[in-house]
mmCIF file with all atom_site columns, C-alpha atoms in Angstrom:
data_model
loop_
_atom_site.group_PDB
_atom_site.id
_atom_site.type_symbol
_atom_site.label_atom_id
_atom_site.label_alt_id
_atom_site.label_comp_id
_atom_site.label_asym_id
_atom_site.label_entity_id
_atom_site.label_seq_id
_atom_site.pdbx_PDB_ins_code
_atom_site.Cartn_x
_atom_site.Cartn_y
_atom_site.Cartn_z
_atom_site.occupancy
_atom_site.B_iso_or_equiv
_atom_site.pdbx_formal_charge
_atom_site.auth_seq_id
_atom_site.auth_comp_id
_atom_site.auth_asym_id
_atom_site.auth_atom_id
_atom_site.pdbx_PDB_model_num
ATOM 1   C CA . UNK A 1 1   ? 0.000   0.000  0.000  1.00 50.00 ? 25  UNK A CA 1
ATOM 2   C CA . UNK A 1 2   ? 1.417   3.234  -0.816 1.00 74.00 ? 26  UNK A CA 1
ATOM 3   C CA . UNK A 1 3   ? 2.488   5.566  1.792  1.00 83.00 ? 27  UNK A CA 1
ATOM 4   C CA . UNK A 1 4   ? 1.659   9.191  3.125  1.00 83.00 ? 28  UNK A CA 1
ATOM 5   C CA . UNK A 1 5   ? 4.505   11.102 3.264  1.00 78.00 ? 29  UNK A CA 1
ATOM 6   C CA . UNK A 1 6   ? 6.347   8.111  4.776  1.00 80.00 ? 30  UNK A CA 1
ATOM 7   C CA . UNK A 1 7   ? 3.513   6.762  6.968  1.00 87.00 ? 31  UNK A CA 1
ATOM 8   C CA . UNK A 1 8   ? 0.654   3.780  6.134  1.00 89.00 ? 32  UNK A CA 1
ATOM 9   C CA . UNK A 1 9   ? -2.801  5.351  5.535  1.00 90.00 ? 33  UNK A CA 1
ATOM 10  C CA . UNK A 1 10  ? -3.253  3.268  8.575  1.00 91.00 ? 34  UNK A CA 1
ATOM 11  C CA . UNK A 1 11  ? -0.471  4.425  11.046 1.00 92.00 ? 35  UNK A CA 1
ATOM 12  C CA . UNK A 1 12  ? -1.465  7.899  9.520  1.00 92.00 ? 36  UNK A CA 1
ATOM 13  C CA . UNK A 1 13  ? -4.647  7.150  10.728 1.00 93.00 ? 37  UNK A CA 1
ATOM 14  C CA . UNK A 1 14  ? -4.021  6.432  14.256 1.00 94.00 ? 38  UNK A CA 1
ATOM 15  C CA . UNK A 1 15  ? -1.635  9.263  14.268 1.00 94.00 ? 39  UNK A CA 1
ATOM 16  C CA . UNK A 1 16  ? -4.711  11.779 13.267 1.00 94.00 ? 40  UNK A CA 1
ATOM 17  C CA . UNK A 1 17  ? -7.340  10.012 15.605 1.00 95.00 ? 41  UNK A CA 1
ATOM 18  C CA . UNK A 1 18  ? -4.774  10.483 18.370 1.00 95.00 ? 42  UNK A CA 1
ATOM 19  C CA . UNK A 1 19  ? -3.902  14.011 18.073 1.00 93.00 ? 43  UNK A CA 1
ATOM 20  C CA . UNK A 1 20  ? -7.620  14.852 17.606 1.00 93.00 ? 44  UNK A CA 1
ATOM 21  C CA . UNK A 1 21  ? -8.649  12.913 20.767 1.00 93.00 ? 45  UNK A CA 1
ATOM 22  C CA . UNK A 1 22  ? -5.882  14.442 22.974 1.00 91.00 ? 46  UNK A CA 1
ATOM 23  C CA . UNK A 1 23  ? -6.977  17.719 21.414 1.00 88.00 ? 47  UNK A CA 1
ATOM 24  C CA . UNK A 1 24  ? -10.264 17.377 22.899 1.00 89.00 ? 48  UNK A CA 1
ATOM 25  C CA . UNK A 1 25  ? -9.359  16.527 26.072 1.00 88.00 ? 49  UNK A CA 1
ATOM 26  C CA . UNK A 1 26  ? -7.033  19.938 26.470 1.00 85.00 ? 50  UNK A CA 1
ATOM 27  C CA . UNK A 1 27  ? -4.093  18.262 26.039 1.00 86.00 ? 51  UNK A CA 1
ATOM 28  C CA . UNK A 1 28  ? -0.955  20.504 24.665 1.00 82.00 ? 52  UNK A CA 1
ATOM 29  C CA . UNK A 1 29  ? 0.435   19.446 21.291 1.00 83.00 ? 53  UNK A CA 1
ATOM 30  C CA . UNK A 1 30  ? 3.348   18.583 22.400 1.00 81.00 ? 54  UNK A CA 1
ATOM 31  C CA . UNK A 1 31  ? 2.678   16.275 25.570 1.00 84.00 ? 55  UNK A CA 1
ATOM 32  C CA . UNK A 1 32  ? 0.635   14.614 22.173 1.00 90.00 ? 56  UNK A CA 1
ATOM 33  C CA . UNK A 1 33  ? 3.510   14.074 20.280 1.00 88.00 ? 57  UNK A CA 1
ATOM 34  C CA . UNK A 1 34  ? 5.797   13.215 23.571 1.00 87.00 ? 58  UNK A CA 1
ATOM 35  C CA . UNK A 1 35  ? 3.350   10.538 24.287 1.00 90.00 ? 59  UNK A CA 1
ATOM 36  C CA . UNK A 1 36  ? 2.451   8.952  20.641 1.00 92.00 ? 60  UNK A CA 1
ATOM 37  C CA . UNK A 1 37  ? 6.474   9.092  20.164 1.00 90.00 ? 61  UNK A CA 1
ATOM 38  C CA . UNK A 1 38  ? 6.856   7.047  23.257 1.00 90.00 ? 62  UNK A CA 1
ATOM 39  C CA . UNK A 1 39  ? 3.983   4.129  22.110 1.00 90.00 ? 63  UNK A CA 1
ATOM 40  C CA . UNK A 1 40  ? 4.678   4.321  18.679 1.00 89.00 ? 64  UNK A CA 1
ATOM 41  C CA . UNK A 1 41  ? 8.994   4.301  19.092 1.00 89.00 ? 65  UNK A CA 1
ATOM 42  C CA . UNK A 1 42  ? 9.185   7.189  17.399 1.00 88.00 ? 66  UNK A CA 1
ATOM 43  C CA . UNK A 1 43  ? 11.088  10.482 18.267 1.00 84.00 ? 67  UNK A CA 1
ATOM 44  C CA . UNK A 1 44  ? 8.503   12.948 19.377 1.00 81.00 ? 68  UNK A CA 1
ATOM 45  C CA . UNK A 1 45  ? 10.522  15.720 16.794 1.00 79.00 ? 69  UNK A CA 1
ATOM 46  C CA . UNK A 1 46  ? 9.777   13.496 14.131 1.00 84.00 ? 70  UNK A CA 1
ATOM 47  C CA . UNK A 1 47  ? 6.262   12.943 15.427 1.00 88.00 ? 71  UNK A CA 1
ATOM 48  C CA . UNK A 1 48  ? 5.386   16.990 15.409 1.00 84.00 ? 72  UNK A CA 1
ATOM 49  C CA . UNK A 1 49  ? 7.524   17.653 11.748 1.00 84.00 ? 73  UNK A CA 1
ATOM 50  C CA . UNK A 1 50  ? 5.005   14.545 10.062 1.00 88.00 ? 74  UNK A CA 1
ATOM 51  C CA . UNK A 1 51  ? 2.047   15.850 11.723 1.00 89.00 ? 75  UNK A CA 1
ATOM 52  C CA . UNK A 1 52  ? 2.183   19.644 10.763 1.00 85.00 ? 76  UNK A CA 1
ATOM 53  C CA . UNK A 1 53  ? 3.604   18.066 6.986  1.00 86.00 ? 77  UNK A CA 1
ATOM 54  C CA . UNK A 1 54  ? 0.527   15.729 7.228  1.00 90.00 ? 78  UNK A CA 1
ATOM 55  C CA . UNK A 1 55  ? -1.964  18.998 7.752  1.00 89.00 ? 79  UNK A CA 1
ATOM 56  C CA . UNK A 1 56  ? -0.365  20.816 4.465  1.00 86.00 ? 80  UNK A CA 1
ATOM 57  C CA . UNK A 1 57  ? -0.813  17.491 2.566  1.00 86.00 ? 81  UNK A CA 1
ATOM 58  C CA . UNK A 1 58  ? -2.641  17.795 -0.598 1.00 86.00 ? 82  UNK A CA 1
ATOM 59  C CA . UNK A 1 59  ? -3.379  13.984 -0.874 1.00 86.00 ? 83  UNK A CA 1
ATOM 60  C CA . UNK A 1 60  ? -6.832  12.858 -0.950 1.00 91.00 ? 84  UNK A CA 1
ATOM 61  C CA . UNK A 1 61  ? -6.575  10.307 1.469  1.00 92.00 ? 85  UNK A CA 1
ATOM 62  C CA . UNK A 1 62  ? -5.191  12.521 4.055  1.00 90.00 ? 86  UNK A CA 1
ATOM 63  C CA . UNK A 1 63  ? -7.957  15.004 3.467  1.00 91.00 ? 87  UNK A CA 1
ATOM 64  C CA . UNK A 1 64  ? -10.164 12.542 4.025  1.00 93.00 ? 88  UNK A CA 1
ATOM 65  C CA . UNK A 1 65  ? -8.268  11.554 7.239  1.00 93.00 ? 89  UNK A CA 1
ATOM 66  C CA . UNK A 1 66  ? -8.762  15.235 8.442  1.00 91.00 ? 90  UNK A CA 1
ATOM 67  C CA . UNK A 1 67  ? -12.254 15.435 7.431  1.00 91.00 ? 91  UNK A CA 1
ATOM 68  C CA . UNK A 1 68  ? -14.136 16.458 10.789 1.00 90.00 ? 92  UNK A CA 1
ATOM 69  C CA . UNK A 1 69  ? -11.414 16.545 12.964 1.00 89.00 ? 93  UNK A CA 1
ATOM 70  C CA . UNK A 1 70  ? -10.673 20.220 13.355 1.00 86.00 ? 94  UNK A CA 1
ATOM 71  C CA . UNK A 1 71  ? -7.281  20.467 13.290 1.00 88.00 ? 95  UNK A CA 1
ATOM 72  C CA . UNK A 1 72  ? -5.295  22.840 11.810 1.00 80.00 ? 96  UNK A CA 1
ATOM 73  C CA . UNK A 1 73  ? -1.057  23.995 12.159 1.00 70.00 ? 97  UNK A CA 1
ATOM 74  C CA . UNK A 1 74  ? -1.299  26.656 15.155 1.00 63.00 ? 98  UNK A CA 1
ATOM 75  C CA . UNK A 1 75  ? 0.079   30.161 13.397 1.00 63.00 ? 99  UNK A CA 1
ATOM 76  C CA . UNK A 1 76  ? 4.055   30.693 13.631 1.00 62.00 ? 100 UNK A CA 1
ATOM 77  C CA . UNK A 1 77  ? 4.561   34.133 15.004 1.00 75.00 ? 101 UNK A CA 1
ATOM 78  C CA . UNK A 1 78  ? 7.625   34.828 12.045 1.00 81.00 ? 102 UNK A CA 1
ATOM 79  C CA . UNK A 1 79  ? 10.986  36.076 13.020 1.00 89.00 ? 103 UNK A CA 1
ATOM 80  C CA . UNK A 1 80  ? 10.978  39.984 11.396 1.00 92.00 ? 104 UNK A CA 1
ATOM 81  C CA . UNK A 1 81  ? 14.114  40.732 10.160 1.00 93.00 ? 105 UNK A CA 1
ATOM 82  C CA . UNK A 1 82  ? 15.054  43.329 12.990 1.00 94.00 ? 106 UNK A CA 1
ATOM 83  C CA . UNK A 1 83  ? 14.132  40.434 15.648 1.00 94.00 ? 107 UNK A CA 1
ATOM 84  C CA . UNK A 1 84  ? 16.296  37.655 13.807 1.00 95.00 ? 108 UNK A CA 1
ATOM 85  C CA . UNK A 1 85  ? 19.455  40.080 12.991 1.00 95.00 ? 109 UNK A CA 1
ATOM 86  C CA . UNK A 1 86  ? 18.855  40.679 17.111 1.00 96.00 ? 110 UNK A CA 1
ATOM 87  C CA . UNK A 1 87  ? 18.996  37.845 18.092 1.00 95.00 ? 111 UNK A CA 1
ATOM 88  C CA . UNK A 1 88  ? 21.997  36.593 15.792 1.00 95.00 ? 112 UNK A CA 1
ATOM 89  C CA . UNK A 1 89  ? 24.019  38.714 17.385 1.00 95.00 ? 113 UNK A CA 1
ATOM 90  C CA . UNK A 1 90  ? 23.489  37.938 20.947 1.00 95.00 ? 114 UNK A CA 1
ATOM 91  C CA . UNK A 1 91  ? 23.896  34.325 19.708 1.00 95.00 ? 115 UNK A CA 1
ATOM 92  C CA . UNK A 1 92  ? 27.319  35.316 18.216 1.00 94.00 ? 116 UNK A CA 1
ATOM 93  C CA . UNK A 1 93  ? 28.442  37.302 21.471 1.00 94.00 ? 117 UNK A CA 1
ATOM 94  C CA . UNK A 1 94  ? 27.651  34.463 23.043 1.00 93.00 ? 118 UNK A CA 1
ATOM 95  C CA . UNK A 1 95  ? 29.634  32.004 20.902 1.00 91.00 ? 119 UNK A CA 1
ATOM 96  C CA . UNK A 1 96  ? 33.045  34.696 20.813 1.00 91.00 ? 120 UNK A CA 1
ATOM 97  C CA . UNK A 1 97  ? 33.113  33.702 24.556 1.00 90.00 ? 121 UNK A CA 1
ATOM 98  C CA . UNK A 1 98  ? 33.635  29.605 23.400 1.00 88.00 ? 122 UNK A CA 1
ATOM 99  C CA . UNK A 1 99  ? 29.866  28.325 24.400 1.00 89.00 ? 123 UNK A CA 1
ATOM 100 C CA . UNK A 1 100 ? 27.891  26.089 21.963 1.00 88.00 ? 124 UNK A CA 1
ATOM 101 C CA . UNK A 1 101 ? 25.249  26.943 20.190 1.00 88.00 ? 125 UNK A CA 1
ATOM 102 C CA . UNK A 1 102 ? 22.819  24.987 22.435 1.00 87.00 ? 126 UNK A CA 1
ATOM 103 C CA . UNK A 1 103 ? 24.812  27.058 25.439 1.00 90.00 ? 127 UNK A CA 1
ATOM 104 C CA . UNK A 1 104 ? 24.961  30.524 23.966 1.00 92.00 ? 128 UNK A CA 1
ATOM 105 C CA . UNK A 1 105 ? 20.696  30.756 23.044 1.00 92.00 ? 129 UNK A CA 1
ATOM 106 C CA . UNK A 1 106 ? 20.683  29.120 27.081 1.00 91.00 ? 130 UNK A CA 1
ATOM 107 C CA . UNK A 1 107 ? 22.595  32.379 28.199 1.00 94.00 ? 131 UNK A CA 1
ATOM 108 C CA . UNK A 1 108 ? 20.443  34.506 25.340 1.00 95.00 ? 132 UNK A CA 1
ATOM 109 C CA . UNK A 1 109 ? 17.329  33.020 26.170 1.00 93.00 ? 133 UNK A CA 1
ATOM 110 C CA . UNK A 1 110 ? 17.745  32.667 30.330 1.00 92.00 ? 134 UNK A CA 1
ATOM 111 C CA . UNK A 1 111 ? 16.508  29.466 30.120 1.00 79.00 ? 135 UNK A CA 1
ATOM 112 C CA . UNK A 1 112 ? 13.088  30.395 28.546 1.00 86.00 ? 136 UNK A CA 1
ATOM 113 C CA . UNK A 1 113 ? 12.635  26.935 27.090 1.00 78.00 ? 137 UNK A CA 1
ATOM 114 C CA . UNK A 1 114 ? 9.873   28.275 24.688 1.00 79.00 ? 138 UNK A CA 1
ATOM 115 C CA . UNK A 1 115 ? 11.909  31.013 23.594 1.00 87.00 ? 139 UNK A CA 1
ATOM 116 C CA . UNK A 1 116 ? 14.883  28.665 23.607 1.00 87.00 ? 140 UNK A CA 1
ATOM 117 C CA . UNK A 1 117 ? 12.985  26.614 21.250 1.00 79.00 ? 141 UNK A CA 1
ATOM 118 C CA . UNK A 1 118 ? 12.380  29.108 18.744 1.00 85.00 ? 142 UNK A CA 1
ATOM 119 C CA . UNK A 1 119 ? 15.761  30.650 18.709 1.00 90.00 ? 143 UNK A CA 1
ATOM 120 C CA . UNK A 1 120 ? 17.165  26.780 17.885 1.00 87.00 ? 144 UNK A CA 1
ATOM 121 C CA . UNK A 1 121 ? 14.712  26.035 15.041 1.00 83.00 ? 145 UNK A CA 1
ATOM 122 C CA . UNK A 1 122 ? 15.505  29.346 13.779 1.00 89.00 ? 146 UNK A CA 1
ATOM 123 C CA . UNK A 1 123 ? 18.773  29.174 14.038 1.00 91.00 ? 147 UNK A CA 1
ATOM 124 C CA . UNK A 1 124 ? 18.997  25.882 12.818 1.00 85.00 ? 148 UNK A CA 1
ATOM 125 C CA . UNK A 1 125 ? 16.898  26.963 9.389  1.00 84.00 ? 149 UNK A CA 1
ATOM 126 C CA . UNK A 1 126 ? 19.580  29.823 9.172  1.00 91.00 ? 150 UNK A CA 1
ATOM 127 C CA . UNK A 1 127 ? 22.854  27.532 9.437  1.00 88.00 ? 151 UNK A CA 1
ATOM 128 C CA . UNK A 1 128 ? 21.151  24.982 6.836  1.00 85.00 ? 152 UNK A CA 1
ATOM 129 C CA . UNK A 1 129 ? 19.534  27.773 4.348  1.00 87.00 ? 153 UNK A CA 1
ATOM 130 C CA . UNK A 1 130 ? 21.172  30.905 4.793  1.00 91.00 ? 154 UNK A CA 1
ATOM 131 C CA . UNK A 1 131 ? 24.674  30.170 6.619  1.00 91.00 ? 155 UNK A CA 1
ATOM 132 C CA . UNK A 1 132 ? 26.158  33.373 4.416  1.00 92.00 ? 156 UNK A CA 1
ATOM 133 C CA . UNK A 1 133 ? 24.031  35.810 6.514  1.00 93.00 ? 157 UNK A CA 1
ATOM 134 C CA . UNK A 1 134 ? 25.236  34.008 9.966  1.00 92.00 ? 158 UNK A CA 1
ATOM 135 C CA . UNK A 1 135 ? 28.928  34.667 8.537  1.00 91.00 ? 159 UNK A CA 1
ATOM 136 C CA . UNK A 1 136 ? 28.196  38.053 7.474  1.00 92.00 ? 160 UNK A CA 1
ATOM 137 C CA . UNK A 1 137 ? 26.850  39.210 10.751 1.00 93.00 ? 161 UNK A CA 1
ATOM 138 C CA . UNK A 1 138 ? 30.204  37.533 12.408 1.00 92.00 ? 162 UNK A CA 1
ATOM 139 C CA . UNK A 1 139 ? 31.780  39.441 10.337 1.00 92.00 ? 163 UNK A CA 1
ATOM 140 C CA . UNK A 1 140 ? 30.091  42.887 10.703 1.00 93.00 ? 164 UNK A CA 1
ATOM 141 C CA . UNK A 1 141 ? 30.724  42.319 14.471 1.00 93.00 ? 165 UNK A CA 1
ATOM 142 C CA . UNK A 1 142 ? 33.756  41.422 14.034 1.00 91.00 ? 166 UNK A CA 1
ATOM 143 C CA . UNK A 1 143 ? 34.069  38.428 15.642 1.00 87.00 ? 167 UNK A CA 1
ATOM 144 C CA . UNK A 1 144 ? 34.936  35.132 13.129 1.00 77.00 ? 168 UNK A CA 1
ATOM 145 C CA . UNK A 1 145 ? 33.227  32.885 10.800 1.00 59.00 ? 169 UNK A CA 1
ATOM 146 C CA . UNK A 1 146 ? 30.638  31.817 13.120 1.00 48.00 ? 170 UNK A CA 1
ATOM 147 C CA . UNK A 1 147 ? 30.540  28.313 10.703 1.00 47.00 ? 171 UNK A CA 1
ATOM 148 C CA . UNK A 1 148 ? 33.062  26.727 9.942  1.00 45.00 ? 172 UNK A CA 1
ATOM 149 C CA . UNK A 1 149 ? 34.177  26.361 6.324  1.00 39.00 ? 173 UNK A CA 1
ATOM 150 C CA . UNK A 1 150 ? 33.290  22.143 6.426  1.00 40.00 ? 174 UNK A CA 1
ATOM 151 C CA . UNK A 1 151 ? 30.189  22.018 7.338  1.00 47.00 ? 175 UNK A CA 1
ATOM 152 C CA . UNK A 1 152 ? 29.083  18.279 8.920  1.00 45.00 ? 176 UNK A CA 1
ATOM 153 C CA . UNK A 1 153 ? 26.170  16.118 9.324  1.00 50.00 ? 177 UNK A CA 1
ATOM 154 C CA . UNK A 1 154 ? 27.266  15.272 13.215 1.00 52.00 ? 178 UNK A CA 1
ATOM 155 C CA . UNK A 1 155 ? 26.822  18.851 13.641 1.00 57.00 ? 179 UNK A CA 1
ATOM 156 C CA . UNK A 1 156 ? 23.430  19.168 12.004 1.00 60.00 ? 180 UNK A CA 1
ATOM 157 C CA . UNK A 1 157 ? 22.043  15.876 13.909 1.00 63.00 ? 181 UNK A CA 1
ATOM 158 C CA . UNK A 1 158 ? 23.242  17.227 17.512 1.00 64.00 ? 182 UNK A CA 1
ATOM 159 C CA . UNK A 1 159 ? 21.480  20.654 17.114 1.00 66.00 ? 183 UNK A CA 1
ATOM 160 C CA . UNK A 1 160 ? 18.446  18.549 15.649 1.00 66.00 ? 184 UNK A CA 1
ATOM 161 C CA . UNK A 1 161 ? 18.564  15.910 18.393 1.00 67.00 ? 185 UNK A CA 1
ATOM 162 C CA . UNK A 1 162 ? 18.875  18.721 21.216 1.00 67.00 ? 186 UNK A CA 1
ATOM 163 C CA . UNK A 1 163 ? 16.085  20.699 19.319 1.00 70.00 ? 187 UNK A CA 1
ATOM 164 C CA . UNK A 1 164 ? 13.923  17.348 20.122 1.00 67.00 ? 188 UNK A CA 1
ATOM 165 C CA . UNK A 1 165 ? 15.083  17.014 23.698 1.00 67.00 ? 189 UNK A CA 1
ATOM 166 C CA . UNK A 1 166 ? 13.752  20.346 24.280 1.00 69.00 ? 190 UNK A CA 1
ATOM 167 C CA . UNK A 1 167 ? 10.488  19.706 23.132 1.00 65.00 ? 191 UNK A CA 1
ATOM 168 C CA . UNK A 1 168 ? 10.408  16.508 25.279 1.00 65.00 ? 192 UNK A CA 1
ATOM 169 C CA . UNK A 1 169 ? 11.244  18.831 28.494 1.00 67.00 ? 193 UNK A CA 1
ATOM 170 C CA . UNK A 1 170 ? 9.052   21.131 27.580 1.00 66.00 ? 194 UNK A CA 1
ATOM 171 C CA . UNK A 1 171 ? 5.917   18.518 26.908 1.00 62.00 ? 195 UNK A CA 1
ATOM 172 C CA . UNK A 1 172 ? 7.160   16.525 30.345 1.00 62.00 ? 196 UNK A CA 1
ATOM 173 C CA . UNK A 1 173 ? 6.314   20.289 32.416 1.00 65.00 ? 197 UNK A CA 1
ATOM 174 C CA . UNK A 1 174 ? 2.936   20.862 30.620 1.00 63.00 ? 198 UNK A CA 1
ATOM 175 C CA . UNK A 1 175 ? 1.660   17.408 31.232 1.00 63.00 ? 199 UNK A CA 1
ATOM 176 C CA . UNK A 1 176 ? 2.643   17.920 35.358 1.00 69.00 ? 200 UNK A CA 1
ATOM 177 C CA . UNK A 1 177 ? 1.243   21.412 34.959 1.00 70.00 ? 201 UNK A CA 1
ATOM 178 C CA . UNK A 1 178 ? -2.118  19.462 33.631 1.00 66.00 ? 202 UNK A CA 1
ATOM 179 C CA . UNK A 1 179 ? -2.072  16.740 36.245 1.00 69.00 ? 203 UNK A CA 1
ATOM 180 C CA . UNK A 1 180 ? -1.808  19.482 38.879 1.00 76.00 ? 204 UNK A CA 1
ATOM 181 C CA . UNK A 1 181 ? -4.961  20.912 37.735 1.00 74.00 ? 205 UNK A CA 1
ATOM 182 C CA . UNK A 1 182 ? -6.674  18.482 37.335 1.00 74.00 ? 206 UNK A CA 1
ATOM 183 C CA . UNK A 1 183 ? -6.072  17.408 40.968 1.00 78.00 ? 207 UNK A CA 1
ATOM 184 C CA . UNK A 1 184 ? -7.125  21.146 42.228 1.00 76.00 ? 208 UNK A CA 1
ATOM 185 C CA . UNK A 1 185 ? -9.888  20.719 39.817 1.00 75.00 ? 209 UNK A CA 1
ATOM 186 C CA . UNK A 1 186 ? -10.957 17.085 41.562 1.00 79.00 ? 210 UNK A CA 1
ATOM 187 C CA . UNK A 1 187 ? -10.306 18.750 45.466 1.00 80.00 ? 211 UNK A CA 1
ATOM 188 C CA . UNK A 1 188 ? -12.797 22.042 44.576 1.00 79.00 ? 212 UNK A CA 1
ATOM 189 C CA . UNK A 1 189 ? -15.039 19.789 43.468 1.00 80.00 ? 213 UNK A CA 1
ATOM 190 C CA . UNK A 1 190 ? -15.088 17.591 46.230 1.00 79.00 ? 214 UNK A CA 1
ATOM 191 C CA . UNK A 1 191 ? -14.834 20.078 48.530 1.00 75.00 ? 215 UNK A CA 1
ATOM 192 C CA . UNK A 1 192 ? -18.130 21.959 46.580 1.00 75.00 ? 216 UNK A CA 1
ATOM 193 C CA . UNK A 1 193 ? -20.068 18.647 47.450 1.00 76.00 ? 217 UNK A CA 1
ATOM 194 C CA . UNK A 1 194 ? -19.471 18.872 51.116 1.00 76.00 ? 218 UNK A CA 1
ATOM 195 C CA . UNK A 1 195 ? -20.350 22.495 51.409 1.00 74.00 ? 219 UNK A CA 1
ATOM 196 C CA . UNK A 1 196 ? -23.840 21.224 49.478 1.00 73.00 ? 220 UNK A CA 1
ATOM 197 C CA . UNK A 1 197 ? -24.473 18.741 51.764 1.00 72.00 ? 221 UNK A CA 1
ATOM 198 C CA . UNK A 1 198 ? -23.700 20.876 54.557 1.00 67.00 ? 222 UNK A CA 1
ATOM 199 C CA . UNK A 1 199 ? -25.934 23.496 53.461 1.00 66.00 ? 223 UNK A CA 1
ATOM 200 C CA . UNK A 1 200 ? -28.770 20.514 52.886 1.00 65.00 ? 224 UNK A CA 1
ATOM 201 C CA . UNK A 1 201 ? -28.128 19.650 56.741 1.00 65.00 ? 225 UNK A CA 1
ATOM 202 C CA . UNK A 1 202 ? -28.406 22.954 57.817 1.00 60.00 ? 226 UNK A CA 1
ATOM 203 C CA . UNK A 1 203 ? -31.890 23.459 55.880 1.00 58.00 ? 227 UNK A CA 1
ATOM 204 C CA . UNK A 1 204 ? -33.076 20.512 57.337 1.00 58.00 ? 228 UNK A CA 1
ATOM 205 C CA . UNK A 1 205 ? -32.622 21.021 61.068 1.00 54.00 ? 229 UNK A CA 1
#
């Protein structure tokens, strides 16, 4: 059976039915993706990238998949170009000093894990699409080439594979900040009950 986008129609399928169900239940996208990744043995980066590719797919099986669900990819806020030349250059500061790249958007970012998140995608996109402007802006601060000339798959993987771990940690802390709720949510509750029955008591004397 041909695939969909690298999937079965069927694991598609379950992938969909998943996402919708979670989705109804207030679950956060990625706690979604954390957990299918985790039953299905997949990474939950590779989860979210064939999900939101899945939603742009002009196949007619997966828009019959879709049909009824109501999902659609949650808006990017963009990176304007004053906000991404910003923030390469903290990123570079950082890096003059000898930190990584996972360790310099840390210090940038002051361990704002959302924020932390969308400096490594975007920086990632830049190093892979556009390393000429990361090299420029070394070099209009003048601090040097910020890549270096051979540019390597290990490299690429670890920034992809740290990129994932993030939104792991990140899907980890909503699902505890969900459970917590849920638990104050169960306690008012109960705690609504015995005030009723009080008041029923009272009436009744």
């Amino acid at each position: 059976m041909d695939k969909i986008n690298g999937y079965s129609e069927q694991e598609a399928r379950a992938l969909i039915d998943f996402i919708a169900e979670g989705k109804k239940r207030g679950e956060a996208l990625s706690a979604l993706f954390a957990s299918y990744g985790k039953k299905c043995g997949r990474a939950a980066g590779s989860v979210r990238n064939y999900y939101y590719q899945f939603l742009k797919c002009e196949d007619a099986r997966a828009k019959e998949i879709l049909r009824g669900k109501r999902l659609r990819a949650e808006k990017i806020r963009a990176f304007s170009d004053e906000e991404r030349n910003e923030m390469l250059k903290k990123i570079l500061s950082e890096r003059s000093k000898g930190y990584s790249v996972r360790r310099a958007i840390a210090n940038v970012c002051a361990g704002n894990e959302k924020q932390m998140l969308r400096y490594q995608n975007k920086y990632r996109n830049l190093a892979k699409k556009q390393p000429e402007l990361i090299e420029r802006t070394a070099k209009e601060m003048g601090l040097p080439a910020a890549m270096p000339a051979r540019k390597t798959d290990f490299l690429q993987k670890r920034l992809e594979r740290e990129i994932n771990d993030l939104y792991d940690r990140l899907a980890v802390a909503l699902r505890e900040e969900n459970d917590r709720l849920k638990k104050a949510v169960e306690r008012l509750t109960e705690e609504n009950e015995i005030l009723r029955r009080a008041g029923k008591t009272e009436k009744g004397a």
